[in-house]
PDB file of C-alpha atoms and ligand atoms in Angstrom:
ATOM      1  CA  UNK A   1      89.191  77.147 305.354  1.00  0.00           C
ATOM      2  CA  UNK A   2      87.943  76.243 301.880  1.00  0.00           C
ATOM      3  CA  UNK A   3      85.487  73.367 301.571  1.00  0.00           C
ATOM      4  CA  UNK A   4      86.953  69.936 300.922  1.00  0.00           C
ATOM      5  CA  UNK A   5      87.485  69.287 297.207  1.00  0.00           C
ATOM      6  CA  UNK A   6      84.247  68.033 295.698  1.00  0.00           C
ATOM      7  CA  UNK A   7      82.193  68.939 298.766  1.00  0.00           C
ATOM      8  CA  UNK A   8      78.576  69.538 297.692  1.00  0.00           C
ATOM      9  CA  UNK A   9      76.798  72.407 299.503  1.00  0.00           C
ATOM     10  CA  UNK A  10      73.144  72.011 300.511  1.00  0.00           C
ATOM     11  CA  UNK A  11      70.389  72.735 297.964  1.00  0.00           C
ATOM     12  CA  UNK A  12      70.071  76.518 297.546  1.00  0.00           C
ATOM     13  CA  UNK A  13      66.298  76.602 296.974  1.00  0.00           C
ATOM     14  CA  UNK A  14      64.429  73.403 297.820  1.00  0.00           C
ATOM     15  CA  UNK A  15      60.932  72.884 296.453  1.00  0.00           C
ATOM     16  CA  UNK A  16      57.848  73.263 298.611  1.00  0.00           C
ATOM     17  CA  UNK A  17      56.721  69.744 299.567  1.00  0.00           C
ATOM     18  CA  UNK A  18      53.236  68.584 298.630  1.00  0.00           C
ATOM     19  CA  UNK A  19      53.035  66.532 301.808  1.00  0.00           C
ATOM     20  CA  UNK A  20      52.082  68.609 304.842  1.00  0.00           C
ATOM     21  CA  UNK A  21      53.600  67.256 308.038  1.00  0.00           C
ATOM     22  CA  UNK A  22      51.169  67.011 310.971  1.00  0.00           C
ATOM     23  CA  UNK A  23      51.209  69.873 313.505  1.00  0.00           C
ATOM     24  CA  UNK A  24      54.197  69.636 315.828  1.00  0.00           C
ATOM     25  CA  UNK A  25      56.327  67.579 313.411  1.00  0.00           C
ATOM     26  CA  UNK A  26      59.966  67.042 314.390  1.00  0.00           C
ATOM     27  CA  UNK A  27      62.879  66.853 311.946  1.00  0.00           C
ATOM     28  CA  UNK A  28      64.768  64.327 314.076  1.00  0.00           C
ATOM     29  CA  UNK A  29      68.105  64.339 312.261  1.00  0.00           C
ATOM     30  CA  UNK A  30      69.859  67.471 311.072  1.00  0.00           C
ATOM     31  CA  UNK A  31      73.068  69.355 311.742  1.00  0.00           C
ATOM     32  CA  UNK A  32      74.493  72.848 312.031  1.00  0.00           C
ATOM     33  CA  UNK A  33      77.940  73.676 310.640  1.00  0.00           C
ATOM     34  CA  UNK A  34      79.634  76.806 311.953  1.00  0.00           C
ATOM     35  CA  UNK A  35      79.528  79.520 310.911  1.00  0.00           C
ATOM     36  CA  UNK A  36      83.230  78.846 310.848  1.00  0.00           C
ATOM     37  CA  UNK A  37      84.132  82.421 311.792  1.00  0.00           C
ATOM     38  CA  UNK A  38      82.302  81.930 315.110  1.00  0.00           C
ATOM     39  CA  UNK A  39      82.531  78.170 315.615  1.00  0.00           C
ATOM     40  CA  UNK A  40      85.676  76.869 313.869  1.00  0.00           C
ATOM     41  CA  UNK A  41      85.694  73.307 312.569  1.00  0.00           C
ATOM     42  CA  UNK A  42      87.712  70.784 314.559  1.00  0.00           C
ATOM     43  CA  UNK A  43      91.356  70.205 313.615  1.00  0.00           C
ATOM     44  CA  UNK A  44      90.803  66.421 313.560  1.00  0.00           C
ATOM     45  CA  UNK A  45      87.837  66.619 311.130  1.00  0.00           C
ATOM     46  CA  UNK A  46      87.809  64.435 308.016  1.00  0.00           C
ATOM     47  CA  UNK A  47      86.047  66.994 305.805  1.00  0.00           C
ATOM     48  CA  UNK A  48      85.449  70.736 305.675  1.00  0.00           C
ATOM     49  CA  UNK A  49      81.845  71.572 304.794  1.00  0.00           C
ATOM     50  CA  UNK A  50      80.241  74.874 303.855  1.00  0.00           C
ATOM     51  CA  UNK A  51      78.744  76.914 306.668  1.00  0.00           C
ATOM     52  CA  UNK A  52      75.242  75.748 307.528  1.00  0.00           C
ATOM     53  CA  UNK A  53      74.220  78.001 310.404  1.00  0.00           C
ATOM     54  CA  UNK A  54      71.212  77.707 312.692  1.00  0.00           C
ATOM     55  CA  UNK A  55      69.344  80.569 311.009  1.00  0.00           C
ATOM     56  CA  UNK A  56      69.256  78.605 307.735  1.00  0.00           C
ATOM     57  CA  UNK A  57      68.174  75.449 309.563  1.00  0.00           C
ATOM     58  CA  UNK A  58      65.324  77.206 311.355  1.00  0.00           C
ATOM     59  CA  UNK A  59      64.174  78.892 308.110  1.00  0.00           C
ATOM     60  CA  UNK A  60      64.165  75.500 306.352  1.00  0.00           C
ATOM     61  CA  UNK A  61      62.205  73.972 309.249  1.00  0.00           C
ATOM     62  CA  UNK A  62      59.475  76.585 308.789  1.00  0.00           C
ATOM     63  CA  UNK A  63      59.516  76.344 304.985  1.00  0.00           C
ATOM     64  CA  UNK A  64      59.091  72.549 305.039  1.00  0.00           C
ATOM     65  CA  UNK A  65      56.257  72.713 307.581  1.00  0.00           C
ATOM     66  CA  UNK A  66      58.107  71.306 310.560  1.00  0.00           C
ATOM     67  CA  UNK A  67      57.927  72.583 314.107  1.00  0.00           C
ATOM     68  CA  UNK A  68      61.060  71.271 315.827  1.00  0.00           C
ATOM     69  CA  UNK A  69      64.572  69.925 315.199  1.00  0.00           C
ATOM     70  CA  UNK A  70      66.905  67.344 316.676  1.00  0.00           C
ATOM     71  CA  UNK A  71      70.371  68.688 315.993  1.00  0.00           C
ATOM     72  CA  UNK A  72      73.008  65.973 315.841  1.00  0.00           C
ATOM     73  CA  UNK A  73      76.622  66.934 316.403  1.00  0.00           C
ATOM     74  CA  UNK A  74      78.511  66.336 313.159  1.00  0.00           C
ATOM     75  CA  UNK A  75      82.034  64.975 312.961  1.00  0.00           C
ATOM     76  CA  UNK A  76      83.431  68.167 311.387  1.00  0.00           C
ATOM     77  CA  UNK A  77      82.957  69.826 314.795  1.00  0.00           C
ATOM     78  CA  UNK A  78      84.134  66.695 316.624  1.00  0.00           C
ATOM     79  CA  UNK A  79      83.889  67.160 320.414  1.00  0.00           C
ATOM     80  CA  UNK A  80      83.380  70.908 320.306  1.00  0.00           C
ATOM     81  CA  UNK A  81      79.620  71.032 320.801  1.00  0.00           C
ATOM     82  CA  UNK A  82      79.297  74.826 320.995  1.00  0.00           C
ATOM     83  CA  UNK A  83      77.642  75.438 317.613  1.00  0.00           C
ATOM     84  CA  UNK A  84      75.023  72.776 318.331  1.00  0.00           C
ATOM     85  CA  UNK A  85      74.402  74.034 321.897  1.00  0.00           C
ATOM     86  CA  UNK A  86      74.178  77.622 320.664  1.00  0.00           C
ATOM     87  CA  UNK A  87      71.477  76.521 318.212  1.00  0.00           C
ATOM     88  CA  UNK A  88      69.562  74.809 321.028  1.00  0.00           C
ATOM     89  CA  UNK A  89      69.906  77.866 323.252  1.00  0.00           C
ATOM     90  CA  UNK A  90      68.290  80.109 320.649  1.00  0.00           C
ATOM     91  CA  UNK A  91      65.613  77.745 319.340  1.00  0.00           C
ATOM     92  CA  UNK A  92      62.946  78.877 321.839  1.00  0.00           C
ATOM     93  CA  UNK A  93      62.517  75.337 323.115  1.00  0.00           C
ATOM     94  CA  UNK A  94      61.998  73.956 319.620  1.00  0.00           C
ATOM     95  CA  UNK A  95      65.231  71.962 319.350  1.00  0.00           C
ATOM     96  CA  UNK A  96      66.999  69.220 321.267  1.00  0.00           C
ATOM     97  CA  UNK A  97      70.460  67.882 320.605  1.00  0.00           C
ATOM     98  CA  UNK A  98      72.746  64.893 320.375  1.00  0.00           C
ATOM     99  CA  UNK A  99      76.375  65.534 321.336  1.00  0.00           C
ATOM    100  CA  UNK A 100      79.706  63.943 320.542  1.00  0.00           C
ATOM    101  CA  UNK A 101      81.919  63.603 323.620  1.00  0.00           C
ATOM    102  CA  UNK A 102      85.094  61.900 324.745  1.00  0.00           C
ATOM    103  CA  UNK A 103      85.843  60.434 328.111  1.00  0.00           C
ATOM    104  CA  UNK A 104      87.500  63.666 329.164  1.00  0.00           C
ATOM    105  CA  UNK A 105      84.146  65.474 329.144  1.00  0.00           C
ATOM    106  CA  UNK A 106      83.501  66.877 332.602  1.00  0.00           C
ATOM    107  CA  UNK A 107      80.310  66.542 334.621  1.00  0.00           C
ATOM    108  CA  UNK A 108      79.993  70.328 334.418  1.00  0.00           C
ATOM    109  CA  UNK A 109      80.053  70.163 330.615  1.00  0.00           C
ATOM    110  CA  UNK A 110      77.492  67.364 330.605  1.00  0.00           C
ATOM    111  CA  UNK A 111      75.240  69.438 332.872  1.00  0.00           C
ATOM    112  CA  UNK A 112      75.687  72.478 330.600  1.00  0.00           C
ATOM    113  CA  UNK A 113      74.607  70.404 327.603  1.00  0.00           C
ATOM    114  CA  UNK A 114      71.749  68.764 329.492  1.00  0.00           C
ATOM    115  CA  UNK A 115      70.387  72.161 330.463  1.00  0.00           C
ATOM    116  CA  UNK A 116      70.551  73.291 326.827  1.00  0.00           C
ATOM    117  CA  UNK A 117      68.498  70.284 325.712  1.00  0.00           C
ATOM    118  CA  UNK A 118      71.042  67.636 324.769  1.00  0.00           C
ATOM    119  CA  UNK A 119      69.461  64.199 325.212  1.00  0.00           C
ATOM    120  CA  UNK A 120      71.995  61.832 323.719  1.00  0.00           C
ATOM    121  CA  UNK A 121      75.523  61.150 322.527  1.00  0.00           C
ATOM    122  CA  UNK A 122      76.501  59.800 319.137  1.00  0.00           C
ATOM    123  CA  UNK A 123      78.896  56.902 318.682  1.00  0.00           C
ATOM    124  CA  UNK A 124      80.148  57.031 315.104  1.00  0.00           C
ATOM    125  CA  UNK A 125      81.646  53.875 313.569  1.00  0.00           C
ATOM    126  CA  UNK A 126      82.034  55.188 310.030  1.00  0.00           C
ATOM    127  CA  UNK A 127      85.741  54.999 309.323  1.00  0.00           C
ATOM    128  CA  UNK A 128      85.749  57.772 306.723  1.00  0.00           C
ATOM    129  CA  UNK A 129      84.318  60.171 309.353  1.00  0.00           C
ATOM    130  CA  UNK A 130      86.071  59.466 312.648  1.00  0.00           C
ATOM    131  CA  UNK A 131      89.060  57.789 314.264  1.00  0.00           C
ATOM    132  CA  UNK A 132      88.478  54.610 316.212  1.00  0.00           C
ATOM    133  CA  UNK A 133      87.433  54.880 319.877  1.00  0.00           C
ATOM    134  CA  UNK A 134      87.937  51.776 322.047  1.00  0.00           C
ATOM    135  CA  UNK A 135      84.721  50.073 323.165  1.00  0.00           C
ATOM    136  CA  UNK A 136      85.598  50.290 326.855  1.00  0.00           C
ATOM    137  CA  UNK A 137      85.765  54.074 326.546  1.00  0.00           C
ATOM    138  CA  UNK A 138      82.370  54.183 324.812  1.00  0.00           C
ATOM    139  CA  UNK A 139      80.980  51.862 327.447  1.00  0.00           C
ATOM    140  CA  UNK A 140      82.101  54.179 330.249  1.00  0.00           C
ATOM    141  CA  UNK A 141      80.641  57.198 328.454  1.00  0.00           C
ATOM    142  CA  UNK A 142      77.319  55.379 328.065  1.00  0.00           C
ATOM    143  CA  UNK A 143      77.196  54.673 331.783  1.00  0.00           C
ATOM    144  CA  UNK A 144      77.806  58.322 332.638  1.00  0.00           C
ATOM    145  CA  UNK A 145      75.171  59.672 330.287  1.00  0.00           C
ATOM    146  CA  UNK A 146      72.675  57.030 331.398  1.00  0.00           C
ATOM    147  CA  UNK A 147      72.512  58.883 334.714  1.00  0.00           C
ATOM    148  CA  UNK A 148      71.248  61.954 332.855  1.00  0.00           C
ATOM    149  CA  UNK A 149      68.524  59.936 331.137  1.00  0.00           C
ATOM    150  CA  UNK A 150      70.256  60.381 327.764  1.00  0.00           C
ATOM    151  CA  UNK A 151      70.450  57.808 324.980  1.00  0.00           C
ATOM    152  CA  UNK A 152      73.129  56.643 322.532  1.00  0.00           C
ATOM    153  CA  UNK A 153      72.835  57.230 318.782  1.00  0.00           C
ATOM    154  CA  UNK A 154      74.885  54.804 316.684  1.00  0.00           C
ATOM    155  CA  UNK A 155      76.032  55.380 313.118  1.00  0.00           C
ATOM    156  CA  UNK A 156      77.533  52.391 311.302  1.00  0.00           C
ATOM    157  CA  UNK A 157      77.371  50.541 308.018  1.00  0.00           C
ATOM    158  CA  UNK A 158      75.240  47.431 307.960  1.00  0.00           C
ATOM    159  CA  UNK A 159      78.114  45.301 306.705  1.00  0.00           C
ATOM    160  CA  UNK A 160      79.810  45.968 310.083  1.00  0.00           C
ATOM    161  CA  UNK A 161      76.779  45.131 312.217  1.00  0.00           C
ATOM    162  CA  UNK A 162      77.847  41.554 312.930  1.00  0.00           C
ATOM    163  CA  UNK A 163      80.895  42.786 314.837  1.00  0.00           C
ATOM    164  CA  UNK A 164      79.085  45.661 316.560  1.00  0.00           C
ATOM    165  CA  UNK A 165      75.826  44.011 317.631  1.00  0.00           C
ATOM    166  CA  UNK A 166      77.114  42.562 320.936  1.00  0.00           C
ATOM    167  CA  UNK A 167      78.480  45.931 321.940  1.00  0.00           C
ATOM    168  CA  UNK A 168      75.242  47.690 321.021  1.00  0.00           C
ATOM    169  CA  UNK A 169      73.119  45.261 323.007  1.00  0.00           C
ATOM    170  CA  UNK A 170      75.371  45.732 326.046  1.00  0.00           C
ATOM    171  CA  UNK A 171      74.612  49.455 326.200  1.00  0.00           C
ATOM    172  CA  UNK A 172      72.493  50.459 329.201  1.00  0.00           C
ATOM    173  CA  UNK A 173      70.456  53.155 327.447  1.00  0.00           C
ATOM    174  CA  UNK A 174      68.048  53.495 324.565  1.00  0.00           C
ATOM    175  CA  UNK A 175      70.038  52.943 321.350  1.00  0.00           C
ATOM    176  CA  UNK A 176      68.961  54.914 318.278  1.00  0.00           C
ATOM    177  CA  UNK A 177      70.256  53.611 314.949  1.00  0.00           C
ATOM    178  CA  UNK A 178      71.040  56.231 312.312  1.00  0.00           C
ATOM    179  CA  UNK A 179      69.899  55.940 308.713  1.00  0.00           C
ATOM    180  CA  UNK A 180      68.173  52.518 308.930  1.00  0.00           C
ATOM    181  CA  UNK A 181      71.537  50.931 309.735  1.00  0.00           C
ATOM    182  CA  UNK A 182      72.664  51.992 306.208  1.00  0.00           C
ATOM    183  CA  UNK A 183      71.608  48.858 304.328  1.00  0.00           C
ATOM    184  CA  UNK A 184      72.819  48.009 300.856  1.00  0.00           C
ATOM    185  CA  UNK A 185      69.656  48.787 298.891  1.00  0.00           C
ATOM    186  CA  UNK A 186      70.818  46.659 295.962  1.00  0.00           C
ATOM    187  CA  UNK A 187      70.540  43.549 298.146  1.00  0.00           C
ATOM    188  CA  UNK A 188      66.837  44.165 298.829  1.00  0.00           C
ATOM    189  CA  UNK A 189      64.781  44.538 301.977  1.00  0.00           C
ATOM    190  CA  UNK A 190      64.737  40.757 302.557  1.00  0.00           C
ATOM    191  CA  UNK A 191      68.522  40.340 302.451  1.00  0.00           C
ATOM    192  CA  UNK A 192      69.909  38.253 305.325  1.00  0.00           C
ATOM    193  CA  UNK A 193      71.772  41.236 306.801  1.00  0.00           C
ATOM    194  CA  UNK A 194      68.720  43.496 306.739  1.00  0.00           C
ATOM    195  CA  UNK A 195      66.608  40.732 308.269  1.00  0.00           C
ATOM    196  CA  UNK A 196      69.228  40.285 310.961  1.00  0.00           C
ATOM    197  CA  UNK A 197      68.924  43.987 311.696  1.00  0.00           C
ATOM    198  CA  UNK A 198      65.139  43.687 312.006  1.00  0.00           C
ATOM    199  CA  UNK A 199      65.548  40.749 314.387  1.00  0.00           C
ATOM    200  CA  UNK A 200      67.893  42.832 316.525  1.00  0.00           C
ATOM    201  CA  UNK A 201      65.187  45.470 316.841  1.00  0.00           C
ATOM    202  CA  UNK A 202      62.539  42.825 317.482  1.00  0.00           C
ATOM    203  CA  UNK A 203      64.512  41.351 320.329  1.00  0.00           C
ATOM    204  CA  UNK A 204      65.815  44.526 321.918  1.00  0.00           C
ATOM    205  CA  UNK A 205      62.988  46.886 322.709  1.00  0.00           C
ATOM    206  CA  UNK A 206      65.421  49.624 323.751  1.00  0.00           C
ATOM    207  CA  UNK A 207      66.493  49.969 320.078  1.00  0.00           C
ATOM    208  CA  UNK A 208      65.009  52.735 317.967  1.00  0.00           C
ATOM    209  CA  UNK A 209      65.737  53.516 314.328  1.00  0.00           C
ATOM    210  CA  UNK A 210      65.774  56.535 312.050  1.00  0.00           C
ATOM    211  CA  UNK A 211      64.175  55.866 308.665  1.00  0.00           C
ATOM    212  CA  UNK A 212      66.401  58.562 307.196  1.00  0.00           C
ATOM    213  CA  UNK A 213      68.728  59.236 304.279  1.00  0.00           C
ATOM    214  CA  UNK A 214      67.222  57.527 301.244  1.00  0.00           C
ATOM    215  CA  UNK A 215      69.379  59.968 299.272  1.00  0.00           C
ATOM    216  CA  UNK A 216      72.521  58.299 300.629  1.00  0.00           C
ATOM    217  CA  UNK A 217      71.438  54.769 299.740  1.00  0.00           C
ATOM    218  CA  UNK A 218      69.424  55.100 296.561  1.00  0.00           C
ATOM    219  CA  UNK A 219      70.611  53.522 293.354  1.00  0.00           C
ATOM    220  CA  UNK A 220      67.731  54.970 291.324  1.00  0.00           C
ATOM    221  CA  UNK A 221      67.910  58.590 292.561  1.00  0.00           C
ATOM    222  CA  UNK A 222      64.996  60.826 293.571  1.00  0.00           C
ATOM    223  CA  UNK A 223      62.174  60.305 294.501  1.00  0.00           C
ATOM    224  CA  UNK A 224      63.904  57.340 296.170  1.00  0.00           C
ATOM    225  CA  UNK A 225      61.290  54.710 295.396  1.00  0.00           C
ATOM    226  CA  UNK A 226      63.947  51.991 295.587  1.00  0.00           C
ATOM    227  CA  UNK A 227      64.652  52.841 299.239  1.00  0.00           C
ATOM    228  CA  UNK A 228      61.026  53.272 300.320  1.00  0.00           C
ATOM    229  CA  UNK A 229      60.440  49.532 301.045  1.00  0.00           C
ATOM    230  CA  UNK A 230      63.226  49.684 303.651  1.00  0.00           C
ATOM    231  CA  UNK A 231      61.654  52.631 305.431  1.00  0.00           C
ATOM    232  CA  UNK A 232      58.138  51.244 305.138  1.00  0.00           C
ATOM    233  CA  UNK A 233      59.192  47.928 306.680  1.00  0.00           C
ATOM    234  CA  UNK A 234      60.589  49.774 309.695  1.00  0.00           C
ATOM    235  CA  UNK A 235      57.494  51.953 310.112  1.00  0.00           C
ATOM    236  CA  UNK A 236      55.253  48.869 309.939  1.00  0.00           C
ATOM    237  CA  UNK A 237      57.293  46.673 312.251  1.00  0.00           C
ATOM    238  CA  UNK A 238      58.435  49.249 314.793  1.00  0.00           C
ATOM    239  CA  UNK A 239      55.755  51.954 314.643  1.00  0.00           C
ATOM    240  CA  UNK A 240      56.523  53.379 318.071  1.00  0.00           C
ATOM    241  CA  UNK A 241      60.339  53.302 317.773  1.00  0.00           C
ATOM    242  CA  UNK A 242      60.962  54.944 314.441  1.00  0.00           C
ATOM    243  CA  UNK A 243      62.009  58.536 313.686  1.00  0.00           C
ATOM    244  CA  UNK A 244      62.476  60.603 310.558  1.00  0.00           C
ATOM    245  CA  UNK A 245      64.627  63.599 309.647  1.00  0.00           C
ATOM    246  CA  UNK A 246      65.993  65.502 306.671  1.00  0.00           C
ATOM    247  CA  UNK A 247      69.736  65.154 307.415  1.00  0.00           C
ATOM    248  CA  UNK A 248      70.130  68.774 306.302  1.00  0.00           C
ATOM    249  CA  UNK A 249      72.734  70.076 305.321  1.00  0.00           C
ATOM    250  CA  UNK A 250      73.542  66.635 303.894  1.00  0.00           C
ATOM    251  CA  UNK A 251      77.290  66.326 304.475  1.00  0.00           C
ATOM    252  CA  UNK A 252      79.401  64.406 301.983  1.00  0.00           C
ATOM    253  CA  UNK A 253      76.868  63.848 299.247  1.00  0.00           C
ATOM    254  CA  UNK A 254      78.685  62.578 296.197  1.00  0.00           C
ATOM    255  CA  UNK A 255      77.401  64.656 293.306  1.00  0.00           C
ATOM    256  CA  UNK A 256      74.162  66.507 293.944  1.00  0.00           C
ATOM    257  CA  UNK A 257      72.531  67.986 296.999  1.00  0.00           C
ATOM    258  CA  UNK A 258      69.105  66.496 297.639  1.00  0.00           C
ATOM    259  CA  UNK A 259      66.042  68.724 297.325  1.00  0.00           C
ATOM    260  CA  UNK A 260      64.650  68.829 300.877  1.00  0.00           C
ATOM    261  CA  UNK A 261      61.106  69.232 299.532  1.00  0.00           C
ATOM    262  CA  UNK A 262      61.468  65.924 297.651  1.00  0.00           C
ATOM    263  CA  UNK A 263      62.764  64.312 300.848  1.00  0.00           C
ATOM    264  CA  UNK A 264      59.663  65.472 302.759  1.00  0.00           C
ATOM    265  CA  UNK A 265      57.484  64.067 299.975  1.00  0.00           C
ATOM    266  CA  UNK A 266      59.175  60.711 300.603  1.00  0.00           C
ATOM    267  CA  UNK A 267      57.593  60.519 304.084  1.00  0.00           C
ATOM    268  CA  UNK A 268      54.120  59.333 302.948  1.00  0.00           C
ATOM    269  CA  UNK A 269      55.830  56.606 300.898  1.00  0.00           C
ATOM    270  CA  UNK A 270      57.155  55.021 304.072  1.00  0.00           C
ATOM    271  CA  UNK A 271      54.299  56.093 306.355  1.00  0.00           C
ATOM    272  CA  UNK A 272      51.140  56.076 304.204  1.00  0.00           C
ATOM    273  CA  UNK A 273      48.520  56.534 306.937  1.00  0.00           C
ATOM    274  CA  UNK A 274      47.870  59.616 309.050  1.00  0.00           C
ATOM    275  CA  UNK A 275      48.368  57.535 312.209  1.00  0.00           C
ATOM    276  CA  UNK A 276      51.791  56.328 311.019  1.00  0.00           C
ATOM    277  CA  UNK A 277      52.781  59.868 310.048  1.00  0.00           C
ATOM    278  CA  UNK A 278      51.814  61.231 313.454  1.00  0.00           C
ATOM    279  CA  UNK A 279      53.745  58.503 315.271  1.00  0.00           C
ATOM    280  CA  UNK A 280      56.812  58.955 313.060  1.00  0.00           C
ATOM    281  CA  UNK A 281      56.953  62.741 313.035  1.00  0.00           C
ATOM    282  CA  UNK A 282      55.336  63.798 316.315  1.00  0.00           C
ATOM    283  CA  UNK A 283      54.607  61.200 318.997  1.00  0.00           C
ATOM    284  CA  UNK A 284      57.850  59.198 318.819  1.00  0.00           C
ATOM    285  CA  UNK A 285      60.320  62.107 318.770  1.00  0.00           C
ATOM    286  CA  UNK A 286      58.306  63.925 321.440  1.00  0.00           C
ATOM    287  CA  UNK A 287      58.439  60.878 323.708  1.00  0.00           C
ATOM    288  CA  UNK A 288      62.163  60.381 323.195  1.00  0.00           C
ATOM    289  CA  UNK A 289      63.293  64.004 323.357  1.00  0.00           C
ATOM    290  CA  UNK A 290      60.678  66.074 325.186  1.00  0.00           C
ATOM    291  CA  UNK A 291      59.298  63.875 327.955  1.00  0.00           C
TER     292      UNK A 291
HETATM  293  C1  0GY B 301      75.005  62.235 308.573  1.00  0.00           C
HETATM  294  C2  0GY B 301      75.996  61.600 307.768  1.00  0.00           C
HETATM  295  C3  0GY B 301      77.290  61.897 307.534  1.00  0.00           C
HETATM  296  C4  0GY B 301      78.121  62.752 308.274  1.00  0.00           C
HETATM  297  C5  0GY B 301      78.044  62.964 309.572  1.00  0.00           C
HETATM  298  O1  0GY B 301      78.955  63.456 311.607  1.00  0.00           O
HETATM  299  C6  0GY B 301      79.060  63.607 310.402  1.00  0.00           C
HETATM  300  O2  0GY B 301      79.965  64.245 309.869  1.00  0.00           O
HETATM  301  O3  0GY B 301      77.002  62.545 310.239  1.00  0.00           O
HETATM  302  C7  0GY B 301      77.929  61.169 306.446  1.00  0.00           C
HETATM  303  O4  0GY B 301      78.876  61.700 305.848  1.00  0.00           O
HETATM  304  O5  0GY B 301      77.493  60.042 306.137  1.00  0.00           O
HETATM  305  O6  0GY B 301      74.483  61.635 309.515  1.00  0.00           O
HETATM  306  O7  0GY B 301      74.636  63.371 308.323  1.00  0.00           O
END
């Protein structure tokens, strides 16, 4: 299938970052797409991306100076987790995964994914990406995966947080928030909705957050200095519950693919000290995914 009209493929030759991640660094949010010939995209998908196979992901990991990946199931593969699991199976222990499942998932399938290194499921509330799933269904899924010691990753837009917060706090597992809760950067880090988000994390110690995707939120463009205060605030306030990742291959970027080297050079802007960098890139993801 051809890519969706206007779909922007990932950067063909990212720059080498100046920042060197500490040994054992984990890219805690990335995806694999296809290859379509082997792992077809799901019929119910909302976009058709370009192939972004595991070999390219692992080569980028090495080029950027990372050691491991967390591969998050993307909506273009919907509930068919085979491409993601195949990547885990061939990563020599250097990748863990987050799946997307429906209630019909069997215990055998959950065990298969657990054995491969899946440690969470993603609940996606972005309307342009997925169809609505009733909360009671998500609740039942969360209770099944809790037994495996998995967590829930939530992807939403901050404007919707007020109607989602009660559901999130009712979840029995660790809850990992994608992309800083996607704040509106134009409103500033002290906006009431961003402060409300910080209070949620303050109060609920089972909430973690990914300080990811400045390229999705920036108004100024690279090197994303306008987004850095949002990431830095999270690293300072929640130093042991924050993660970082590239989001390669950057689905649904509007005009230009981000340069992954520039994204890696954004890390010291949000985590200026060596101790913060080690927590963000090594200790936190290792605790959540490898212990
Ligand atoms: C992301 C963001 C996006 C897409 C997906 O599952 C997905 O298709 O996650 C997006 O378009 O915002 O997390 O990579």
